[in-house]
Amino acid sequence: MQQDYVYPSIYFSYFLFALLAGGALYFFVRSLKHGYLSHDSEEPKYRMMHDEEGSSHE
Amino acid sequence: MPEETSNLAARRAAAGDSTAVVHADTTAKWFLISSIAYFFIVGIIAVTIAAKFVWPSLLGSVQYLTYGRLRPLHVNGMLFGWLLAADMGLTFFMIPRLCGVKLWSEKLGVATAALWNVIILSAVVCLLLGINQGLEYAELPLALDVLVVIAWIMFGANIFMTVASRKYDQMYVSIWYIMGTILWTAFVYLTGNFAVLFATGTNQANLNWMYVHNAVGLIFTPVGLAIAYYFIQKSSNMPLHSHKLSMIGFWALAFVYVWTGAHHMLHGPISQWLQTIAIAFSVMLLIPVWAVVYNFFATMKGQWHQLKDNVPLKFLMSGVVFYLLTCFQGPMHSLRSVNAIVSKTDWIPGHAHMAVLGAFSFFAIAGTYYMIPRVYKTRLFSDALGNWSFWMLMMGGLGFFVTLWLGGFWQGWQWNNPAIPFIDTVVALKPVWIVRFFSGILMFVGIVLFAYNIMATILGAKDRPEAAAA
Amino acid sequence: MLRKADSNFGFAIGAALVFFFIGGTLTTVVPPLIDKTWAKPFENNDPTKGPTGKLKPYTEIELKGREIYVREGCWYCHTQQTRTLLADTKRSGWKGVDSPISTPDEFVYDAPHMFGTKRTGPDLSRVGGKYDSQWHKTHFRNPRDLVPGSVMPPFPWIADDPEELKAMTAYLQSLGRSKNWRPDNDYEK
């Protein structure tokens, strides 16, 4: 029991944190390249405001 | 900002060309009405068990009404009878509108609602008879678990078929969260109700806690956020601050949440390294939570005055504040030093109720207040009553949460001093339980007003046709 | 990639599931494979390594008592884990002897597990042998007769049913006994 007390788990957590940060950075750069972070990608939030039933609230 | 506004106008004009879709909403109505009935009935049970803490011999000679039978009924009834059913009803309202098409099958939807009611009513009978699997949140017997899986497949098929036939290519964030809920719930539920039966001891506890934690984290959180993301924008008439930020919140939630189950057994008989992983990921939960909450607050920038006379928005924004608080508490509890004090105390019910009642039930109530008048083509029976239901739930809720936090923290300090006999720490908490009981009554009054308001809206729909007001 | 996920249904589903399964697998399937103590029943014959003893499977009558414990929802208010906190080892202790902490190998035969999550009443992980069966009978009939101020519900239907009472007591007396932690062996029956 004693040997699993702290250290290996701490290193494992560091490793996971690094993996997570690396992944986040990778996807951020790719999305930037593919033009995801442009104004166009915000379209869904405007469309959902429009009520197709033509009901009272405009 | 001006650019966005003109953009919105242009898009509205463009969308106006398309033919309007008429939604039947039968399924949504069924789910909502039955869930509100359970909200009321289980509310009575909730007040009863709060009373049992004050008068422990209350109903003590009736074995079907003892605390150990009523508590699982309260938990399962609120989670699955009220909250999940209401969330499903609101999903059946949101998805066709977000996709611009009719629901794939209204008949299948109604059958799902009927099956769901069969499950809940059978669950009531089983739990009162003491038929209990002995695993938290997974108390229901295997036969009912199978029915839940069937109902979930019916629900998922209906939603996924609707999304697959959607008119717009890009999906709004609520659709994401709902798809996530359906998929993750399937696996979380199978783990918590079937896989556990093949394990024992610590292994089983680990699976059980993975399920319990993710029942909240990957079922009620994503569907609750889907509701908030839809109804905050709709009822305030403001577009979301940022679609991209909402995506970051979604993917962070998808990745981080599932790791944290073992934080329910900190200091307990489970491997230390697994506890450490759970702690690390619990702290990382701050990322998806703050991404979501920032998005909502930024949406409301300059619009807070709307809270004055907008009942759904009141519930929604206080729900967001409770969500922020509860999700700040969670990561903090998982730190070993804090956990040594608050774990297993009355703080924990305070925390759990803030998540399930304060955040997710508030979202569901807001959605109901918004949706019911619209599907019945009428106005809300009474805005004043709506306000009263809000303040009753708010005051009762705050009384409940705050006294249990204070009491639980105090209890934790006492437990950590072994010189104090255990029974003294029980007696010390009695004033806290009395306040909890009266807060519970306030909350129950709020539920009654809410249920009455909705019922009166539905029954009087023909006399009060929809006003042309905004 | 995000753009693709934004509008491609199948891709979104796949990505959401992959993200979920990384954590899901690493925290549920992998741990019991790494930590063998989760599945190996406790056994120790060397007093220098802590309390000696051996975990035995439950007897038939203990299992019946366990079913009652589950049925009545005792586990909603009583935990069964002496945590790695000093106060826990003192509170689970008896007559000045600190209790050993609970380890996974003591619970291998527990299904459903009864670790619990809320301590409205005291922890029961080491309750076996602390009180005699007459005490338990009186306590089930009305807890406040023995412990003034208690908020435990009365269980007359257990106290008045000799078979259920016997099973229930047998189960409670077995709790925490696989580690033979009391030096004088002064367990009550």
mmCIF file with all atom_site columns, N, CA, C and O in Angstrom, chain B residues 57 68-69 71-72 136 139 166 170 176 200-201 204 206 208 267 271 344 346 414-415 417 420 430, chain C residues 5-7 16 27 35 38 71-72 76 81 83-84 91 104 107-108 110 113 117-119 144 149 157:
data_model
loop_
_atom_site.group_PDB
_atom_site.id
_atom_site.type_symbol
_atom_site.label_atom_id
_atom_site.label_alt_id
_atom_site.label_comp_id
_atom_site.label_asym_id
_atom_site.label_entity_id
_atom_site.label_seq_id
_atom_site.pdbx_PDB_ins_code
_atom_site.Cartn_x
_atom_site.Cartn_y
_atom_site.Cartn_z
_atom_site.occupancy
_atom_site.B_iso_or_equiv
_atom_site.pdbx_formal_charge
_atom_site.auth_seq_id
_atom_site.auth_comp_id
_atom_site.auth_asym_id
_atom_site.auth_atom_id
_atom_site.pdbx_PDB_model_num
ATOM 1   N N  . SER B 1 57  ? -39.500 9.264  15.411  1.00 0.00 ? 57  SER B N  1
ATOM 2   C CA . SER B 1 57  ? -40.432 8.132  15.494  1.00 0.00 ? 57  SER B CA 1
ATOM 3   C C  . SER B 1 57  ? -41.650 8.312  14.600  1.00 0.00 ? 57  SER B C  1
ATOM 4   O O  . SER B 1 57  ? -42.529 7.458  14.567  1.00 0.00 ? 57  SER B O  1
ATOM 5   N N  . GLY B 1 68  ? -35.639 4.509  5.545   1.00 0.00 ? 68  GLY B N  1
ATOM 6   C CA . GLY B 1 68  ? -34.839 3.757  4.574   1.00 0.00 ? 68  GLY B CA 1
ATOM 7   C C  . GLY B 1 68  ? -35.598 3.378  3.316   1.00 0.00 ? 68  GLY B C  1
ATOM 8   O O  . GLY B 1 68  ? -35.000 3.053  2.294   1.00 0.00 ? 68  GLY B O  1
ATOM 9   N N  . ARG B 1 69  ? -36.952 3.409  3.368   1.00 0.00 ? 69  ARG B N  1
ATOM 10  C CA . ARG B 1 69  ? -37.739 3.129  2.152   1.00 0.00 ? 69  ARG B CA 1
ATOM 11  C C  . ARG B 1 69  ? -38.075 4.424  1.421   1.00 0.00 ? 69  ARG B C  1
ATOM 12  O O  . ARG B 1 69  ? -38.177 4.460  0.203   1.00 0.00 ? 69  ARG B O  1
ATOM 13  N N  . ARG B 1 71  ? -36.383 7.339  1.510   1.00 0.00 ? 71  ARG B N  1
ATOM 14  C CA . ARG B 1 71  ? -35.266 8.101  0.935   1.00 0.00 ? 71  ARG B CA 1
ATOM 15  C C  . ARG B 1 71  ? -34.969 7.699  -0.508  1.00 0.00 ? 71  ARG B C  1
ATOM 16  O O  . ARG B 1 71  ? -34.876 8.569  -1.372  1.00 0.00 ? 71  ARG B O  1
ATOM 17  N N  . PRO B 1 72  ? -34.847 6.391  -0.812  1.00 0.00 ? 72  PRO B N  1
ATOM 18  C CA . PRO B 1 72  ? -34.621 6.067  -2.228  1.00 0.00 ? 72  PRO B CA 1
ATOM 19  C C  . PRO B 1 72  ? -35.774 6.509  -3.121  1.00 0.00 ? 72  PRO B C  1
ATOM 20  O O  . PRO B 1 72  ? -35.567 6.869  -4.275  1.00 0.00 ? 72  PRO B O  1
ATOM 21  N N  . GLU B 1 136 ? -26.549 3.012  -4.614  1.00 0.00 ? 136 GLU B N  1
ATOM 22  C CA . GLU B 1 136 ? -27.153 4.328  -4.709  1.00 0.00 ? 136 GLU B CA 1
ATOM 23  C C  . GLU B 1 136 ? -27.431 4.714  -6.170  1.00 0.00 ? 136 GLU B C  1
ATOM 24  O O  . GLU B 1 136 ? -26.607 4.480  -7.050  1.00 0.00 ? 136 GLU B O  1
ATOM 25  N N  . GLU B 1 139 ? -31.070 1.752  -7.312  1.00 0.00 ? 139 GLU B N  1
ATOM 26  C CA . GLU B 1 139 ? -31.863 0.919  -6.413  1.00 0.00 ? 139 GLU B CA 1
ATOM 27  C C  . GLU B 1 139 ? -32.853 0.029  -7.148  1.00 0.00 ? 139 GLU B C  1
ATOM 28  O O  . GLU B 1 139 ? -33.215 -1.035 -6.662  1.00 0.00 ? 139 GLU B O  1
ATOM 29  N N  . ARG B 1 166 ? -32.198 17.101 -40.090 1.00 0.00 ? 166 ARG B N  1
ATOM 30  C CA . ARG B 1 166 ? -32.313 18.538 -39.817 1.00 0.00 ? 166 ARG B CA 1
ATOM 31  C C  . ARG B 1 166 ? -32.107 19.369 -41.086 1.00 0.00 ? 166 ARG B C  1
ATOM 32  O O  . ARG B 1 166 ? -31.450 18.936 -42.039 1.00 0.00 ? 166 ARG B O  1
ATOM 33  N N  . GLN B 1 170 ? -25.063 23.317 -39.732 1.00 0.00 ? 170 GLN B N  1
ATOM 34  C CA . GLN B 1 170 ? -24.378 23.494 -38.454 1.00 0.00 ? 170 GLN B CA 1
ATOM 35  C C  . GLN B 1 170 ? -25.350 23.344 -37.300 1.00 0.00 ? 170 GLN B C  1
ATOM 36  O O  . GLN B 1 170 ? -26.459 23.856 -37.341 1.00 0.00 ? 170 GLN B O  1
ATOM 37  N N  . TRP B 1 176 ? -25.863 19.596 -29.537 1.00 0.00 ? 176 TRP B N  1
ATOM 38  C CA . TRP B 1 176 ? -24.663 18.871 -29.113 1.00 0.00 ? 176 TRP B CA 1
ATOM 39  C C  . TRP B 1 176 ? -24.850 18.235 -27.762 1.00 0.00 ? 176 TRP B C  1
ATOM 40  O O  . TRP B 1 176 ? -24.578 17.061 -27.555 1.00 0.00 ? 176 TRP B O  1
ATOM 41  N N  . THR B 1 200 ? -17.629 -6.965 -7.121  1.00 0.00 ? 200 THR B N  1
ATOM 42  C CA . THR B 1 200 ? -17.892 -6.915 -5.683  1.00 0.00 ? 200 THR B CA 1
ATOM 43  C C  . THR B 1 200 ? -16.968 -5.876 -5.043  1.00 0.00 ? 200 THR B C  1
ATOM 44  O O  . THR B 1 200 ? -16.023 -5.397 -5.663  1.00 0.00 ? 200 THR B O  1
ATOM 45  N N  . GLY B 1 201 ? -17.271 -5.570 -3.797  1.00 0.00 ? 201 GLY B N  1
ATOM 46  C CA . GLY B 1 201 ? -16.385 -4.759 -2.972  1.00 0.00 ? 201 GLY B CA 1
ATOM 47  C C  . GLY B 1 201 ? -15.950 -3.444 -3.591  1.00 0.00 ? 201 GLY B C  1
ATOM 48  O O  . GLY B 1 201 ? -16.770 -2.699 -4.137  1.00 0.00 ? 201 GLY B O  1
ATOM 49  N N  . GLN B 1 204 ? -16.758 -2.890 -7.270  1.00 0.00 ? 204 GLN B N  1
ATOM 50  C CA . GLN B 1 204 ? -18.153 -2.514 -7.489  1.00 0.00 ? 204 GLN B CA 1
ATOM 51  C C  . GLN B 1 204 ? -18.404 -1.073 -7.060  1.00 0.00 ? 204 GLN B C  1
ATOM 52  O O  . GLN B 1 204 ? -19.101 -0.324 -7.747  1.00 0.00 ? 204 GLN B O  1
ATOM 53  N N  . ASN B 1 206 ? -16.343 1.338  -7.078  1.00 0.00 ? 206 ASN B N  1
ATOM 54  C CA . ASN B 1 206 ? -15.759 2.235  -8.077  1.00 0.00 ? 206 ASN B CA 1
ATOM 55  C C  . ASN B 1 206 ? -16.699 2.417  -9.270  1.00 0.00 ? 206 ASN B C  1
ATOM 56  O O  . ASN B 1 206 ? -16.923 3.529  -9.747  1.00 0.00 ? 206 ASN B O  1
ATOM 57  N N  . ASN B 1 208 ? -19.943 1.894  -9.190  1.00 0.00 ? 208 ASN B N  1
ATOM 58  C CA . ASN B 1 208 ? -21.134 2.552  -8.662  1.00 0.00 ? 208 ASN B CA 1
ATOM 59  C C  . ASN B 1 208 ? -20.919 4.063  -8.588  1.00 0.00 ? 208 ASN B C  1
ATOM 60  O O  . ASN B 1 208 ? -21.784 4.844  -9.002  1.00 0.00 ? 208 ASN B O  1
ATOM 61  N N  . HIS B 1 267 ? -9.923  9.064  0.923   1.00 0.00 ? 267 HIS B N  1
ATOM 62  C CA . HIS B 1 267 ? -9.514  8.540  2.232   1.00 0.00 ? 267 HIS B CA 1
ATOM 63  C C  . HIS B 1 267 ? -10.080 7.145  2.481   1.00 0.00 ? 267 HIS B C  1
ATOM 64  O O  . HIS B 1 267 ? -9.837  6.559  3.515   1.00 0.00 ? 267 HIS B O  1
ATOM 65  N N  . SER B 1 271 ? -7.554  2.572  -4.049  1.00 0.00 ? 271 SER B N  1
ATOM 66  C CA . SER B 1 271 ? -6.154  2.916  -4.308  1.00 0.00 ? 271 SER B CA 1
ATOM 67  C C  . SER B 1 271 ? -5.905  4.423  -4.277  1.00 0.00 ? 271 SER B C  1
ATOM 68  O O  . SER B 1 271 ? -6.687  5.197  -4.838  1.00 0.00 ? 271 SER B O  1
ATOM 69  N N  . LYS B 1 344 ? -19.142 12.971 3.948   1.00 0.00 ? 344 LYS B N  1
ATOM 70  C CA . LYS B 1 344 ? -20.105 12.183 4.726   1.00 0.00 ? 344 LYS B CA 1
ATOM 71  C C  . LYS B 1 344 ? -20.926 13.024 5.706   1.00 0.00 ? 344 LYS B C  1
ATOM 72  O O  . LYS B 1 344 ? -21.731 12.494 6.456   1.00 0.00 ? 344 LYS B O  1
ATOM 73  N N  . ASP B 1 346 ? -23.534 16.500 6.675   1.00 0.00 ? 346 ASP B N  1
ATOM 74  C CA . ASP B 1 346 ? -24.749 17.081 6.117   1.00 0.00 ? 346 ASP B CA 1
ATOM 75  C C  . ASP B 1 346 ? -24.448 18.173 5.101   1.00 0.00 ? 346 ASP B C  1
ATOM 76  O O  . ASP B 1 346 ? -25.366 18.665 4.438   1.00 0.00 ? 346 ASP B O  1
ATOM 77  N N  . GLN B 1 414 ? -16.445 18.566 14.401  1.00 0.00 ? 414 GLN B N  1
ATOM 78  C CA . GLN B 1 414 ? -16.686 17.771 15.612  1.00 0.00 ? 414 GLN B CA 1
ATOM 79  C C  . GLN B 1 414 ? -16.211 16.333 15.423  1.00 0.00 ? 414 GLN B C  1
ATOM 80  O O  . GLN B 1 414 ? -15.605 15.751 16.307  1.00 0.00 ? 414 GLN B O  1
ATOM 81  N N  . TRP B 1 415 ? -16.493 15.774 14.245  1.00 0.00 ? 415 TRP B N  1
ATOM 82  C CA . TRP B 1 415 ? -16.068 14.388 14.001  1.00 0.00 ? 415 TRP B CA 1
ATOM 83  C C  . TRP B 1 415 ? -14.561 14.262 14.075  1.00 0.00 ? 415 TRP B C  1
ATOM 84  O O  . TRP B 1 415 ? -14.028 13.243 14.489  1.00 0.00 ? 415 TRP B O  1
ATOM 85  N N  . ASN B 1 417 ? -12.652 15.625 16.003  1.00 0.00 ? 417 ASN B N  1
ATOM 86  C CA . ASN B 1 417 ? -12.170 15.622 17.388  1.00 0.00 ? 417 ASN B CA 1
ATOM 87  C C  . ASN B 1 417 ? -12.751 14.403 18.085  1.00 0.00 ? 417 ASN B C  1
ATOM 88  O O  . ASN B 1 417 ? -13.888 14.430 18.550  1.00 0.00 ? 417 ASN B O  1
ATOM 89  N N  . ILE B 1 420 ? -15.142 14.064 21.271  1.00 0.00 ? 420 ILE B N  1
ATOM 90  C CA . ILE B 1 420 ? -16.590 14.320 21.310  1.00 0.00 ? 420 ILE B CA 1
ATOM 91  C C  . ILE B 1 420 ? -17.314 13.027 20.958  1.00 0.00 ? 420 ILE B C  1
ATOM 92  O O  . ILE B 1 420 ? -17.115 12.488 19.873  1.00 0.00 ? 420 ILE B O  1
ATOM 93  N N  . LYS B 1 430 ? -29.505 19.038 15.546  1.00 0.00 ? 430 LYS B N  1
ATOM 94  C CA . LYS B 1 430 ? -30.974 19.097 15.526  1.00 0.00 ? 430 LYS B CA 1
ATOM 95  C C  . LYS B 1 430 ? -31.528 20.456 15.115  1.00 0.00 ? 430 LYS B C  1
ATOM 96  O O  . LYS B 1 430 ? -32.485 20.505 14.337  1.00 0.00 ? 430 LYS B O  1
ATOM 97  N N  . ALA C 2 5   ? -16.656 18.577 -37.074 1.00 0.00 ? 5   ALA C N  1
ATOM 98  C CA . ALA C 2 5   ? -17.522 18.056 -36.024 1.00 0.00 ? 5   ALA C CA 1
ATOM 99  C C  . ALA C 2 5   ? -18.784 18.902 -35.899 1.00 0.00 ? 5   ALA C C  1
ATOM 100 O O  . ALA C 2 5   ? -19.847 18.403 -35.541 1.00 0.00 ? 5   ALA C O  1
ATOM 101 N N  . ASP C 2 6   ? -18.661 20.182 -36.197 1.00 0.00 ? 6   ASP C N  1
ATOM 102 C CA . ASP C 2 6   ? -19.769 21.109 -36.042 1.00 0.00 ? 6   ASP C CA 1
ATOM 103 C C  . ASP C 2 6   ? -20.951 20.747 -36.926 1.00 0.00 ? 6   ASP C C  1
ATOM 104 O O  . ASP C 2 6   ? -22.094 20.955 -36.563 1.00 0.00 ? 6   ASP C O  1
ATOM 105 N N  . SER C 2 7   ? -20.676 20.209 -38.110 1.00 0.00 ? 7   SER C N  1
ATOM 106 C CA . SER C 2 7   ? -21.798 19.955 -39.013 1.00 0.00 ? 7   SER C CA 1
ATOM 107 C C  . SER C 2 7   ? -21.900 18.499 -39.456 1.00 0.00 ? 7   SER C C  1
ATOM 108 O O  . SER C 2 7   ? -22.827 18.149 -40.156 1.00 0.00 ? 7   SER C O  1
ATOM 109 N N  . ALA C 2 16  ? -17.396 12.424 -29.507 1.00 0.00 ? 16  ALA C N  1
ATOM 110 C CA . ALA C 2 16  ? -17.932 12.503 -28.152 1.00 0.00 ? 16  ALA C CA 1
ATOM 111 C C  . ALA C 2 16  ? -17.722 11.185 -27.417 1.00 0.00 ? 16  ALA C C  1
ATOM 112 O O  . ALA C 2 16  ? -17.400 11.156 -26.232 1.00 0.00 ? 16  ALA C O  1
ATOM 113 N N  . THR C 2 27  ? -10.488 4.661  -15.762 1.00 0.00 ? 27  THR C N  1
ATOM 114 C CA . THR C 2 27  ? -10.870 4.735  -14.357 1.00 0.00 ? 27  THR C CA 1
ATOM 115 C C  . THR C 2 27  ? -11.793 3.603  -13.913 1.00 0.00 ? 27  THR C C  1
ATOM 116 O O  . THR C 2 27  ? -12.054 3.478  -12.724 1.00 0.00 ? 27  THR C O  1
ATOM 117 N N  . ASP C 2 35  ? -4.432  -2.859 -9.429  1.00 0.00 ? 35  ASP C N  1
ATOM 118 C CA . ASP C 2 35  ? -4.403  -3.047 -7.981  1.00 0.00 ? 35  ASP C CA 1
ATOM 119 C C  . ASP C 2 35  ? -5.076  -4.359 -7.611  1.00 0.00 ? 35  ASP C C  1
ATOM 120 O O  . ASP C 2 35  ? -6.294  -4.458 -7.539  1.00 0.00 ? 35  ASP C O  1
ATOM 121 N N  . TRP C 2 38  ? -7.906  -5.366 -4.708  1.00 0.00 ? 38  TRP C N  1
ATOM 122 C CA . TRP C 2 38  ? -9.354  -5.191 -4.831  1.00 0.00 ? 38  TRP C CA 1
ATOM 123 C C  . TRP C 2 38  ? -10.072 -6.541 -4.870  1.00 0.00 ? 38  TRP C C  1
ATOM 124 O O  . TRP C 2 38  ? -11.234 -6.628 -4.528  1.00 0.00 ? 38  TRP C O  1
ATOM 125 N N  . ARG C 2 71  ? -32.393 -3.954 2.476   1.00 0.00 ? 71  ARG C N  1
ATOM 126 C CA . ARG C 2 71  ? -33.824 -3.679 2.296   1.00 0.00 ? 71  ARG C CA 1
ATOM 127 C C  . ARG C 2 71  ? -34.260 -2.455 3.087   1.00 0.00 ? 71  ARG C C  1
ATOM 128 O O  . ARG C 2 71  ? -35.001 -1.614 2.593   1.00 0.00 ? 71  ARG C O  1
ATOM 129 N N  . GLU C 2 72  ? -33.786 -2.342 4.334   1.00 0.00 ? 72  GLU C N  1
ATOM 130 C CA . GLU C 2 72  ? -34.231 -1.243 5.194   1.00 0.00 ? 72  GLU C CA 1
ATOM 131 C C  . GLU C 2 72  ? -33.447 0.046  4.944   1.00 0.00 ? 72  GLU C C  1
ATOM 132 O O  . GLU C 2 72  ? -33.703 1.055  5.586   1.00 0.00 ? 72  GLU C O  1
ATOM 133 N N  . TYR C 2 76  ? -27.989 4.074  3.994   1.00 0.00 ? 76  TYR C N  1
ATOM 134 C CA . TYR C 2 76  ? -28.112 5.491  3.648   1.00 0.00 ? 76  TYR C CA 1
ATOM 135 C C  . TYR C 2 76  ? -27.561 6.371  4.764   1.00 0.00 ? 76  TYR C C  1
ATOM 136 O O  . TYR C 2 76  ? -27.229 7.528  4.520   1.00 0.00 ? 76  TYR C O  1
ATOM 137 N N  . GLN C 2 81  ? -16.702 2.220  6.403   1.00 0.00 ? 81  GLN C N  1
ATOM 138 C CA . GLN C 2 81  ? -15.311 2.401  6.026   1.00 0.00 ? 81  GLN C CA 1
ATOM 139 C C  . GLN C 2 81  ? -14.619 3.225  7.101   1.00 0.00 ? 81  GLN C C  1
ATOM 140 O O  . GLN C 2 81  ? -15.070 4.307  7.451   1.00 0.00 ? 81  GLN C O  1
ATOM 141 N N  . ARG C 2 83  ? -11.776 5.372  7.460   1.00 0.00 ? 83  ARG C N  1
ATOM 142 C CA . ARG C 2 83  ? -10.931 6.038  6.470   1.00 0.00 ? 83  ARG C CA 1
ATOM 143 C C  . ARG C 2 83  ? -9.532  6.286  7.011   1.00 0.00 ? 83  ARG C C  1
ATOM 144 O O  . ARG C 2 83  ? -9.266  6.070  8.188   1.00 0.00 ? 83  ARG C O  1
ATOM 145 N N  . THR C 2 84  ? -8.647  6.775  6.168   1.00 0.00 ? 84  THR C N  1
ATOM 146 C CA . THR C 2 84  ? -7.269  7.026  6.576   1.00 0.00 ? 84  THR C CA 1
ATOM 147 C C  . THR C 2 84  ? -7.171  8.342  7.338   1.00 0.00 ? 84  THR C C  1
ATOM 148 O O  . THR C 2 84  ? -6.259  9.125  7.132   1.00 0.00 ? 84  THR C O  1
ATOM 149 N N  . ARG C 2 91  ? -12.612 6.717  16.310  1.00 0.00 ? 91  ARG C N  1
ATOM 150 C CA . ARG C 2 91  ? -14.056 6.506  16.478  1.00 0.00 ? 91  ARG C CA 1
ATOM 151 C C  . ARG C 2 91  ? -14.450 5.058  16.230  1.00 0.00 ? 91  ARG C C  1
ATOM 152 O O  . ARG C 2 91  ? -15.370 4.544  16.849  1.00 0.00 ? 91  ARG C O  1
ATOM 153 N N  . PRO C 2 104 ? -9.238  -2.452 0.789   1.00 0.00 ? 104 PRO C N  1
ATOM 154 C CA . PRO C 2 104 ? -10.128 -3.090 -0.187  1.00 0.00 ? 104 PRO C CA 1
ATOM 155 C C  . PRO C 2 104 ? -10.242 -4.601 -0.001  1.00 0.00 ? 104 PRO C C  1
ATOM 156 O O  . PRO C 2 104 ? -11.306 -5.174 -0.248  1.00 0.00 ? 104 PRO C O  1
ATOM 157 N N  . PHE C 2 107 ? -13.274 -6.380 1.739   1.00 0.00 ? 107 PHE C N  1
ATOM 158 C CA . PHE C 2 107 ? -14.649 -6.240 1.234   1.00 0.00 ? 107 PHE C CA 1
ATOM 159 C C  . PHE C 2 107 ? -14.899 -7.071 -0.013  1.00 0.00 ? 107 PHE C C  1
ATOM 160 O O  . PHE C 2 107 ? -15.843 -6.817 -0.748  1.00 0.00 ? 107 PHE C O  1
ATOM 161 N N  . VAL C 2 108 ? -14.013 -8.056 -0.243  1.00 0.00 ? 108 VAL C N  1
ATOM 162 C CA . VAL C 2 108 ? -14.074 -8.794 -1.506  1.00 0.00 ? 108 VAL C CA 1
ATOM 163 C C  . VAL C 2 108 ? -15.413 -9.530 -1.685  1.00 0.00 ? 108 VAL C C  1
ATOM 164 O O  . VAL C 2 108 ? -15.895 -9.684 -2.801  1.00 0.00 ? 108 VAL C O  1
ATOM 165 N N  . ASP C 2 110 ? -18.323 -8.492 -0.599  1.00 0.00 ? 110 ASP C N  1
ATOM 166 C CA . ASP C 2 110 ? -19.458 -7.579 -0.439  1.00 0.00 ? 110 ASP C CA 1
ATOM 167 C C  . ASP C 2 110 ? -20.130 -7.278 -1.775  1.00 0.00 ? 110 ASP C C  1
ATOM 168 O O  . ASP C 2 110 ? -19.531 -6.663 -2.656  1.00 0.00 ? 110 ASP C O  1
ATOM 169 N N  . HIS C 2 113 ? -21.862 -3.485 -2.384  1.00 0.00 ? 113 HIS C N  1
ATOM 170 C CA . HIS C 2 113 ? -20.959 -2.882 -1.405  1.00 0.00 ? 113 HIS C CA 1
ATOM 171 C C  . HIS C 2 113 ? -21.765 -1.976 -0.495  1.00 0.00 ? 113 HIS C C  1
ATOM 172 O O  . HIS C 2 113 ? -22.806 -1.448 -0.888  1.00 0.00 ? 113 HIS C O  1
ATOM 173 N N  . THR C 2 117 ? -22.134 6.711  1.980   1.00 0.00 ? 117 THR C N  1
ATOM 174 C CA . THR C 2 117 ? -21.698 8.029  1.561   1.00 0.00 ? 117 THR C CA 1
ATOM 175 C C  . THR C 2 117 ? -22.100 9.101  2.569   1.00 0.00 ? 117 THR C C  1
ATOM 176 O O  . THR C 2 117 ? -21.688 10.229 2.481   1.00 0.00 ? 117 THR C O  1
ATOM 177 N N  . LYS C 2 118 ? -22.919 8.729  3.549   1.00 0.00 ? 118 LYS C N  1
ATOM 178 C CA . LYS C 2 118 ? -23.450 9.716  4.488   1.00 0.00 ? 118 LYS C CA 1
ATOM 179 C C  . LYS C 2 118 ? -23.431 9.083  5.870   1.00 0.00 ? 118 LYS C C  1
ATOM 180 O O  . LYS C 2 118 ? -23.807 7.930  6.028   1.00 0.00 ? 118 LYS C O  1
ATOM 181 N N  . ARG C 2 119 ? -22.962 9.867  6.867   1.00 0.00 ? 119 ARG C N  1
ATOM 182 C CA . ARG C 2 119 ? -22.906 9.368  8.230   1.00 0.00 ? 119 ARG C CA 1
ATOM 183 C C  . ARG C 2 119 ? -23.890 10.116 9.106   1.00 0.00 ? 119 ARG C C  1
ATOM 184 O O  . ARG C 2 119 ? -23.484 10.986 9.861   1.00 0.00 ? 119 ARG C O  1
ATOM 185 N N  . ARG C 2 144 ? -33.911 5.125  20.923  1.00 0.00 ? 144 ARG C N  1
ATOM 186 C CA . ARG C 2 144 ? -33.786 6.162  21.945  1.00 0.00 ? 144 ARG C CA 1
ATOM 187 C C  . ARG C 2 144 ? -33.837 5.611  23.370  1.00 0.00 ? 144 ARG C C  1
ATOM 188 O O  . ARG C 2 144 ? -33.490 6.312  24.306  1.00 0.00 ? 144 ARG C O  1
ATOM 189 N N  . GLY C 2 149 ? -31.383 10.916 22.296  1.00 0.00 ? 149 GLY C N  1
ATOM 190 C CA . GLY C 2 149 ? -30.936 11.899 21.303  1.00 0.00 ? 149 GLY C CA 1
ATOM 191 C C  . GLY C 2 149 ? -30.726 11.306 19.933  1.00 0.00 ? 149 GLY C C  1
ATOM 192 O O  . GLY C 2 149 ? -30.551 12.037 18.960  1.00 0.00 ? 149 GLY C O  1
ATOM 193 N N  . TRP C 2 157 ? -40.550 -4.222 13.510  1.00 0.00 ? 157 TRP C N  1
ATOM 194 C CA . TRP C 2 157 ? -40.823 -5.442 12.733  1.00 0.00 ? 157 TRP C CA 1
ATOM 195 C C  . TRP C 2 157 ? -39.583 -6.331 12.613  1.00 0.00 ? 157 TRP C C  1
ATOM 196 O O  . TRP C 2 157 ? -39.703 -7.500 12.288  1.00 0.00 ? 157 TRP C O  1
#
